[in-house]
Amino acid sequence: MKNKINIAIIGASGYTGAELIRILLTHPFANISVLTGDSQAGKDIGDVYPHLRFKGLPKLIALEQVDFSGVDLVFCCLPHGTTQKVIAALPEHLRIIDLSADFRLYNVETYAKWYGHAHQAVELQKTAVYGLTEHAREKIKNARLVANPGCYPTTSSLPLMPLLAAGLISHENIIIDAKSGVTGAGRSSSQANLFSEVNEGVKAYGIAAHRHAPEIEQNLSLVSGKEIMVTFTPHLMPMNRGILSTIYVQLSAGKTVDDLRTQLEKTYGDEAFVHVLPAGVMPSTHQVRGTNDCVMNVFADRIAGRAIIVSVTDNLVKGASGQAVHNMNVIFGFPEKTALELTAVFP
Amino acid sequence: MKNKINIAIIGASGYTGAELIRILLTHPFANISVLTGDSQAGKDIGDVYPHLRFKGLPKLIALEQVDFSGVDLVFCCLPHGTTQKVIAALPEHLRIIDLSADFRLYNVETYAKWYGHAHQAVELQKTAVYGLTEHAREKIKNARLVANPGCYPTTSSLPLMPLLAAGLISHENIIIDAKSGVTGAGRSSSQANLFSEVNEGVKAYGIAAHRHAPEIEQNLSLVSGKEIMVTFTPHLMPMNRGILSTIYVQLSAGKTVDDLRTQLEKTYGDEAFVHVLPAGVMPSTHQVRGTNDCVMNVFADRIAGRAIIVSVTDNLVKGASGQAVHNMNVIFGFPEKTALELTAVFP
Amino acid sequence: MKNKINIAIIGASGYTGAELIRILLTHPFANISVLTGDSQAGKDIGDVYPHLRFKGLPKLIALEQVDFSGVDLVFCCLPHGTTQKVIAALPEHLRIIDLSADFRLYNVETYAKWYGHAHQAVELQKTAVYGLTEHAREKIKNARLVANPGCYPTTSSLPLMPLLAAGLISHENIIIDAKSGVTGAGRSSSQANLFSEVNEGVKAYGIAAHRHAPEIEQNLSLVSGKEIMVTFTPHLMPMNRGILSTIYVQLSAGKTVDDLRTQLEKTYGDEAFVHVLPAGVMPSTHQVRGTNDCVMNVFADRIAGRAIIVSVTDNLVKGASGQAVHNMNVIFGFPEKTALELTAVFP
Amino acid sequence: MKNKINIAIIGASGYTGAELIRILLTHPFANISVLTGDSQAGKDIGDVYPHLRFKGLPKLIALEQVDFSGVDLVFCCLPHGTTQKVIAALPEHLRIIDLSADFRLYNVETYAKWYGHAHQAVELQKTAVYGLTEHAREKIKNARLVANPGCYPTTSSLPLMPLLAAGLISHENIIIDAKSGVTGAGRSSSQANLFSEVNEGVKAYGIAAHRHAPEIEQNLSLVSGKEIMVTFTPHLMPMNRGILSTIYVQLSAGKTVDDLRTQLEKTYGDEAFVHVLPAGVMPSTHQVRGTNDCVMNVFADRIAGRAIIVSVTDNLVKGASGQAVHNMNVIFGFPEKTALELTAVFP
């Protein structure tokens, strides 16, 4: 365990960058050395994020200005599609945690199909480890490049993976109806995400077309040894943070909802950030706001043989920056909970 | 067609009562003669609902004070369970539209099972007509007592009924994931519905236990001639109004999503308040806020043979008071659109 | 009174344009003939505003494509600064109601100072009538060009003008603390107005620098015969619609809060859209949402000789499109309330 | 400095109780030993506050069940008016920080006037220290009973006290227009604070009648040596947390806005939780959400001799539980920042 590592956040002017800073400010073994933001280079981070003023943080600089020689770890928070070339060009000595989708799909053809262009760093992709922390600790420890999971895949895969691995549910007919806050869309100007367009209403988007679907399917297929397809419908909620996934599954023959809950408790009983609620208690995104927790429960449907799983996370924390810091802790051998023992800000 | 009818609203201090007033104020053939509200009796409605001040409305009185002799129609907006005895005691000459759930289930045993007590007006129940307007016009015309449908059943049944009737989708494996604004819970004081408890979060409630499930199943079973059970999960959204139902269905052999849309267009092409969107266009509750519209669309899933239906309404209008006025128009032979040609207040 | 007039809305893709359409759809003497939106030309309005689909409206076209020969009235909803040249080039036979700020300030030097460029239609400015309907009816009737008032000026001037005119309050030391919903900022993409930037917080903006200050001062100075300066601080609220102005004033010697209320009741007693509440009753923006009403009240401060006025409007209706239709009704001799007898959509 | 103190939170089922727990969970020298909640006695705190589940906290018990022998400090979070008798009956060895208003007013006659009943612990009142931390450190250190300041008084007094003490602003004509989130009203069921009643609107309340007015006046009078009266108007915002106070003041002869900012910087330059922004930068409640910070700035009005101060806090933290923990740190000699170096959860 190294004493204190130097960290560079590339693309610090987005929401995941700001959230990394919030978390790392309390980390006793982390030193935020570099913040980049090309369009905001030269600015104080407090001019870009007022809540980060008065924190003694470095100024934003352009990526090309960065001296990486003293840096140990890079968090890369650039938009999807722009990241592959940037990471390919980083010095060899760096450990990298990439919060974009650029290295999440092991199959570069699947990537090309969903992202509309050929993968631009195919060799690097082969070395990337998909960093769903609870399910990839050993690989993460030794990875140079961790592909940090997406928010929807994290929220859905955590309950589904152990159930599929244990053969408790059918690999067919899995339906994920997900509800997300607006921060999932990032901080770029956009008419669709104006307050007055989003407030007081709800809509589905990307039906049967959201790029997190193949990522979820990769996770589920790997543990079950079968090619799994899921129905995945994301919805945009009038709230800042939080994802709630309502997941409809079919029980394997002879299995009960209690079997499912028991399996989840067994899988996550020793985990710091994944919690299974007592029978009958409903998860709510309120209880994970600002935290690195994933809270879940399983309910019997009225229709025999069917169950309903509800899983909640904060999309910016467990679904992005919190999980990234968790992965950092694993890589550098820091106690896993360091800087992540957060209590939700409620109300 | 009578020239102008006299209307009593029983339980006018709840949200559906207030919404009836908002709509009826523009109705050229309706005269609001009586407003009751037992706990608020004696008050000006403007003291209870500031937005109804300055409208020349009668004061709130207690139910026992009402002289029904000149009244033609009663809208009953009392809470579920309290309504059966009240309506049973109303004078014979009155037409009644009941916005509670008390007369919606034709089978009084189903009622007893879901509502926890024996039905208290079994004979009256036999005369009640379930008022899903587009599907029950002829019966409504002659009904003395119309049971106005619930908000979730309206939003789900309108798309599902014609598809089941035409045999285009399987009667099995229908999953309704519904998202509702907070007004569905009414105006009673409640910690759970405080602003600070609801805002900035989402949760499921009443999983496999919501009383609108048997109502939906009654609607679907009647048109399909089979006992249908559905999976129904309602969620509470941080917004005032609106329901969005995301419905997962299985196509019948050889049928396509276009067949479904064509059927819906055929069924509702001449309807004033049910609209099918062009292929690919996503419904949003924003577009129906304050209106009597139900807007829907059908999408192909990535999994062959499966489709996703999205249907939106304003729970207080099409899901309650607007549909009630629509039913009133049918009963009294007024043009159906009267007072209901509303444009959404957006943003 | 002409039977039915033809209307062109220039800049129909902004919020005030959409709101004009919502109101005019119920107007028996108005026919929406032309909708322009240069960047959206060729689109169905329903693609731009889903809530306006299914309404039988004309397609959006470019301004240069418009044939104005059959048009009677133009509502101009273009952004501030772009309007002067457009209106100057319109055919002579048109009546024009301009919802921008371009013709509101009678003094073109004041305009130049606050808007940063010389007025581009100085002669036309001389013919413009400032359309605060209740205080300018006679002039509006004969105006070719009505400058429709701003939302903040409307909300503040309606209570203050009669009090100053009657000498009941001091013309010094008037402080207007105004709170507005986000729609006041329009529909242009903007990081600052993203849902996640606005939600769950409040801030002041444009302290001592907002362009509505000189407009308010013009209104107050005209009725009091003195050069009045006010302290004006607008705030951005996490809500779509509504302005609440809290106004701190000093009573003239010997005057009381009751004198103020009496004067307001006298001034507005016969007005359809301005309402003075009973003593002690607090206005709220909820009660005017979606309506053309301005609701106000006056309260005694604990400090002798000081009073607090609270005034509320919907910024998109009374503060923009509703007042514009009111002005249209005045110009064409339609009953003033036509299409404007709206009840708030609450909750 | 004692190593680890034992803490009892009386009234832990309210929002300030829950917020104390959130903060204390990260405090290295604090041990939460007792949580009381009479109406919820016997419940797990996680059943009352889902976000506090899985935190290893004690169960809620009734006040009469508490064994105070091992307890060092009591936080009292009971409603106003119920606290005096409870605190009077607590064992002598306890240090007490009371978050209610019961001991804030030094003058028991002022208390009686504003709270409608005689003070019930007059002798105890004489020993109470008003705990506005930055201005009362020395007294707090030795106090047995600290009256923790109200949220509005904290937000307003922090900027005004040094300016009045230094004679930079007039003690007359101070107008405080305050905007608050809904949590200020607590967690009790209430129709007025239902989501659907508060959302999408703003209103003033308690004009010239709010109980925080005499508390503000006590603070300002003490530092200026004059009886000060202020105009104070609180408003209810559709948001959970945050107070923004817009304060209108008159400069003393010859003084400038820069003089004011300089004084504030001088007063608070070494303070951990009070921050003065650079000239021209606008405070927003977003930047203090979840933190113990008060952020302020001063702006010149267009009217000569007048200034506008904007000050923001999180009403539940700096305005309640954060300040209470700050006071605890002072009393027990812990480093003042302990457990309070919080970064805002934004967005």
Coordinates of C-alpha atoms in Angstrom, one line a residue, chain B residues 22-331:
Chain B
R22 CA -62.1 23.4 -13.4
I23 CA -63.5 21.5 -16.3
L24 CA -67.2 22.2 -15.7
L25 CA -66.6 26.0 -15.4
T26 CA -66.3 26.0 -19.2
H27 CA -69.2 23.7 -19.9
P28 CA -72.1 25.6 -21.5
F29 CA -74.7 23.0 -20.5
A30 CA -73.6 22.5 -16.9
N31 CA -74.5 24.4 -13.8
I32 CA -72.6 23.6 -10.6
S33 CA -75.3 23.9 -8.0
V34 CA -74.0 22.0 -5.0
L35 CA -70.5 21.4 -3.6
T36 CA -70.3 19.2 -0.5
G37 CA -67.3 18.7 1.8
D38 CA -68.3 17.6 5.3
S39 CA -65.1 18.6 7.1
Q40 CA -65.0 22.0 5.3
A41 CA -68.7 22.7 5.4
G42 CA -69.5 26.4 5.5
K43 CA -66.3 27.5 3.8
D44 CA -65.9 29.2 0.6
I45 CA -64.3 26.9 -2.0
G46 CA -61.7 29.6 -2.5
D47 CA -60.5 29.1 1.0
V48 CA -59.9 25.5 0.3
Y49 CA -58.7 25.9 -3.3
P50 CA -57.3 29.4 -3.9
H51 CA -57.4 28.8 -7.7
L52 CA -61.2 28.4 -7.5
R53 CA -61.7 31.8 -5.8
F54 CA -63.4 34.5 -7.9
K55 CA -65.4 31.9 -9.9
G56 CA -68.8 32.5 -8.5
L57 CA -69.1 29.0 -7.0
P58 CA -71.5 27.9 -4.3
K59 CA -70.2 27.4 -0.7
L60 CA -69.2 24.0 0.6
I61 CA -72.0 22.4 2.6
A62 CA -72.4 19.1 4.4
L63 CA -73.9 16.2 2.5
E64 CA -76.9 16.1 4.9
Q65 CA -77.7 19.7 4.0
V66 CA -78.1 19.1 0.3
D67 CA -81.6 19.5 -1.3
F68 CA -81.3 17.2 -4.3
S69 CA -84.7 18.1 -5.7
G70 CA -83.4 20.3 -8.4
V71 CA -80.3 18.3 -9.1
D72 CA -79.9 16.2 -12.2
L73 CA -76.5 14.7 -11.8
V74 CA -74.2 13.8 -8.9
F75 CA -70.5 13.4 -9.2
C76 CA -69.4 11.4 -6.2
C77 CA -65.7 12.0 -5.2
L78 CA -65.6 10.4 -1.8
P79 CA -62.8 8.0 -0.8
H80 CA -63.0 4.4 -1.6
G81 CA -65.1 2.4 0.8
T82 CA -67.2 5.3 2.0
T83 CA -69.2 5.6 -1.1
Q84 CA -71.5 2.6 -1.3
K85 CA -73.8 3.7 1.5
V86 CA -73.9 7.3 0.4
I87 CA -74.9 6.4 -3.2
A88 CA -77.4 3.8 -2.0
A89 CA -79.2 6.6 -0.1
L90 CA -79.4 9.1 -3.0
P91 CA -82.8 9.9 -4.5
E92 CA -83.9 7.8 -7.4
H93 CA -84.2 10.6 -10.0
L94 CA -80.5 11.3 -9.9
R95 CA -77.9 10.1 -12.4
I96 CA -74.7 9.3 -10.7
I97 CA -71.1 9.2 -11.8
D98 CA -68.9 7.7 -9.0
L99 CA -65.2 8.5 -9.2
S100 CA -64.3 6.0 -6.4
A101 CA -63.5 2.4 -6.8
D102 CA -66.6 1.3 -5.0
F103 CA -68.6 0.1 -8.0
R104 CA -65.9 -0.7 -10.5
L105 CA -65.6 -4.5 -9.9
Y106 CA -68.5 -6.4 -11.3
N107 CA -67.7 -9.4 -9.1
V108 CA -68.4 -8.5 -5.4
E109 CA -66.3 -11.3 -4.2
T110 CA -63.3 -9.9 -6.0
Y111 CA -64.2 -6.6 -4.4
A112 CA -64.3 -8.2 -0.9
K113 CA -61.0 -9.8 -1.5
W114 CA -59.1 -6.7 -2.5
Y115 CA -60.9 -4.1 -0.4
G116 CA -61.1 -6.1 2.8
H117 CA -64.8 -5.9 3.5
A118 CA -68.0 -7.2 2.0
H119 CA -69.6 -5.0 -0.6
Q120 CA -72.3 -2.9 1.0
A121 CA -74.6 -2.3 -1.9
V122 CA -74.7 -5.5 -3.8
E123 CA -78.0 -4.8 -5.7
L124 CA -76.8 -1.4 -6.8
Q125 CA -73.6 -2.9 -8.0
K126 CA -75.5 -5.0 -10.5
T127 CA -76.9 -1.8 -12.1
A128 CA -73.5 -0.1 -12.3
V129 CA -71.8 0.5 -15.7
Y130 CA -68.0 0.6 -15.8
G131 CA -67.5 3.9 -17.7
L132 CA -64.4 3.5 -19.9
T133 CA -66.1 5.8 -22.3
E134 CA -64.7 4.7 -25.6
H135 CA -65.6 1.1 -24.9
A136 CA -69.0 1.5 -23.2
R137 CA -70.9 4.4 -24.8
E138 CA -74.1 2.6 -25.3
K139 CA -74.3 1.3 -21.8
I140 CA -73.3 4.6 -20.3
K141 CA -76.1 6.4 -22.1
N142 CA -78.7 4.5 -20.2
A143 CA -76.9 3.9 -16.9
R144 CA -78.2 5.5 -13.7
L145 CA -74.9 4.7 -12.0
V146 CA -71.5 5.0 -13.8
A147 CA -68.4 3.6 -12.1
N148 CA -65.7 5.9 -13.4
P149 CA -62.5 3.9 -14.2
G150 CA -59.3 4.3 -12.2
C151 CA -56.3 6.1 -13.6
Y152 CA -54.0 3.1 -14.0
P153 CA -56.7 1.0 -15.5
T154 CA -57.6 3.7 -18.0
T155 CA -54.1 4.2 -19.1
S156 CA -53.4 0.5 -19.5
S157 CA -56.7 -0.8 -20.8
L158 CA -57.1 1.6 -23.6
P159 CA -54.1 0.2 -25.6
L160 CA -54.5 -3.4 -24.4
M161 CA -58.2 -4.0 -24.9
P162 CA -58.3 -3.7 -28.7
L163 CA -55.1 -5.6 -29.1
L164 CA -56.5 -8.5 -27.1
A165 CA -59.9 -8.3 -28.7
A166 CA -58.3 -8.6 -32.1
G167 CA -56.0 -11.5 -31.0
L168 CA -52.9 -9.6 -31.8
I169 CA -51.1 -10.2 -28.6
S170 CA -50.8 -13.1 -26.1
H171 CA -53.1 -12.9 -23.1
E172 CA -50.1 -14.2 -21.1
N173 CA -47.1 -12.5 -19.9
I174 CA -48.4 -9.0 -19.9
I175 CA -46.3 -6.7 -17.7
I176 CA -47.4 -3.2 -16.9
D177 CA -44.8 -1.0 -15.3
A178 CA -46.6 2.2 -14.4
K179 CA -45.2 5.6 -13.2
S180 CA -47.6 8.1 -11.6
G181 CA -47.5 11.6 -10.2
V182 CA -48.3 12.2 -6.6
T183 CA -51.8 13.6 -7.0
G184 CA -53.0 10.0 -7.4
A185 CA -52.6 9.7 -3.6
G186 CA -55.1 12.5 -3.0
R187 CA -55.0 15.5 -0.7
S188 CA -55.0 13.9 2.7
S189 CA -52.2 14.8 5.0
S190 CA -49.6 12.1 4.9
Q191 CA -45.9 11.9 5.9
A192 CA -45.1 9.7 2.9
N193 CA -46.4 12.3 0.5
L194 CA -44.7 15.3 1.9
F195 CA -42.7 17.3 -0.6
S196 CA -39.4 16.5 1.1
E197 CA -40.2 12.8 1.2
V198 CA -41.1 12.5 -2.5
N199 CA -38.9 15.1 -4.2
E200 CA -35.7 13.9 -5.8
G201 CA -36.4 10.2 -5.7
V202 CA -38.5 7.4 -7.1
K203 CA -39.9 4.2 -5.6
A204 CA -42.2 1.3 -6.4
Y205 CA -45.2 0.7 -4.2
G206 CA -47.9 -1.9 -3.9
I207 CA -45.9 -4.5 -5.9
A208 CA -48.3 -7.3 -6.8
A209 CA -50.8 -5.8 -4.4
H210 CA -52.3 -2.7 -5.9
R211 CA -56.1 -2.6 -6.1
H212 CA -56.1 -1.4 -9.7
A213 CA -54.8 -4.8 -10.8
P214 CA -58.1 -6.6 -10.6
E215 CA -59.8 -3.7 -12.4
I216 CA -57.3 -3.9 -15.3
E217 CA -57.8 -7.7 -15.3
Q218 CA -61.5 -7.3 -15.5
N219 CA -61.2 -5.1 -18.5
L220 CA -58.8 -7.3 -20.3
S221 CA -60.7 -10.5 -19.5
L222 CA -64.0 -9.2 -20.7
V223 CA -62.7 -8.4 -24.2
S224 CA -60.6 -11.5 -24.6
G225 CA -63.0 -14.0 -23.1
K226 CA -60.2 -15.5 -21.0
E227 CA -59.2 -15.0 -17.4
I228 CA -56.3 -12.7 -17.7
M229 CA -53.7 -12.0 -15.0
V230 CA -51.2 -9.2 -15.4
T231 CA -48.0 -8.2 -13.6
F232 CA -48.6 -4.6 -12.5
T233 CA -46.1 -2.5 -10.7
P234 CA -46.9 1.2 -9.9
H235 CA -44.2 3.7 -9.1
L236 CA -44.4 7.1 -7.4
M237 CA -42.7 9.9 -9.4
P238 CA -41.6 13.3 -8.1
M239 CA -44.3 15.2 -10.2
N240 CA -47.8 16.3 -9.6
R241 CA -49.7 14.8 -12.5
G242 CA -49.4 12.2 -15.1
I243 CA -49.2 8.5 -15.6
L244 CA -46.9 6.7 -18.0
S245 CA -47.5 3.0 -18.5
T246 CA -44.8 1.0 -20.1
I247 CA -46.4 -2.3 -21.2
Y248 CA -44.5 -5.4 -22.3
V249 CA -46.4 -7.8 -24.4
Q250 CA -45.9 -10.9 -26.6
L251 CA -47.1 -10.7 -30.2
S252 CA -49.3 -13.4 -31.4
A253 CA -47.7 -15.7 -34.0
G254 CA -47.1 -13.9 -37.3
K255 CA -48.1 -10.5 -36.0
T256 CA -46.0 -7.3 -36.1
V257 CA -45.7 -4.1 -34.3
D258 CA -47.2 -2.4 -37.3
D259 CA -50.3 -4.7 -37.0
L260 CA -50.7 -3.5 -33.5
R261 CA -50.4 0.2 -34.4
T262 CA -52.8 -0.3 -37.3
Q263 CA -55.3 -1.9 -34.9
L264 CA -55.0 1.0 -32.4
E265 CA -55.4 3.5 -35.2
K266 CA -58.5 1.7 -36.5
T267 CA -60.0 1.5 -33.0
Y268 CA -59.3 5.1 -32.0
G269 CA -59.1 6.9 -35.4
D270 CA -62.5 8.6 -34.8
E271 CA -62.0 9.2 -31.1
A272 CA -61.5 12.7 -29.9
F273 CA -59.3 11.9 -26.9
V274 CA -57.3 8.8 -27.8
H275 CA -54.3 9.4 -30.1
V276 CA -51.8 7.0 -31.6
L277 CA -48.5 8.6 -32.4
P278 CA -46.6 8.0 -35.7
A279 CA -44.1 5.1 -35.6
G280 CA -41.0 5.9 -33.5
V281 CA -42.4 8.9 -31.7
M282 CA -42.2 8.6 -27.9
P283 CA -45.2 9.6 -25.7
S284 CA -44.5 11.8 -22.7
T285 CA -46.8 12.8 -19.9
H286 CA -45.9 16.4 -20.5
Q287 CA -48.1 16.4 -23.6
V288 CA -51.3 15.4 -21.8
R289 CA -50.9 17.5 -18.6
G290 CA -54.3 19.0 -17.9
T291 CA -56.0 17.3 -20.8
N292 CA -58.4 14.5 -21.4
D293 CA -56.1 12.8 -23.8
C294 CA -54.6 9.3 -23.8
V295 CA -51.6 9.2 -26.1
M296 CA -50.0 5.9 -27.0
N297 CA -47.5 4.2 -29.3
V298 CA -46.1 0.7 -29.9
F299 CA -42.4 -0.2 -30.3
A300 CA -40.6 -3.3 -31.4
D301 CA -38.4 -4.9 -28.9
R302 CA -35.0 -6.2 -29.9
I303 CA -36.2 -9.6 -28.9
A304 CA -38.3 -11.0 -31.7
G305 CA -41.9 -11.5 -31.0
R306 CA -42.1 -8.9 -28.2
A307 CA -43.4 -5.4 -28.3
I308 CA -43.4 -2.4 -25.9
I309 CA -46.4 -0.2 -25.6
V310 CA -46.2 3.2 -24.0
S311 CA -49.4 5.0 -22.9
V312 CA -49.8 8.3 -21.1
T313 CA -52.6 10.2 -19.5
D314 CA -53.2 12.9 -16.9
N315 CA -54.4 10.9 -13.9
L316 CA -56.7 13.6 -12.7
V317 CA -58.3 14.2 -16.1
K318 CA -58.5 11.2 -18.4
G319 CA -57.8 9.1 -15.4
A320 CA -60.6 10.7 -13.3
S321 CA -62.5 14.0 -13.7
G322 CA -62.2 14.5 -17.5
Q323 CA -63.4 11.0 -18.2
A324 CA -66.2 11.7 -15.7
V325 CA -67.3 14.7 -17.7
H326 CA -67.0 12.8 -20.9
N327 CA -69.4 10.2 -19.4
M328 CA -71.7 13.0 -18.4
N329 CA -71.7 14.3 -22.0
V330 CA -72.6 10.8 -23.2
I331 CA -75.4 10.4 -20.6

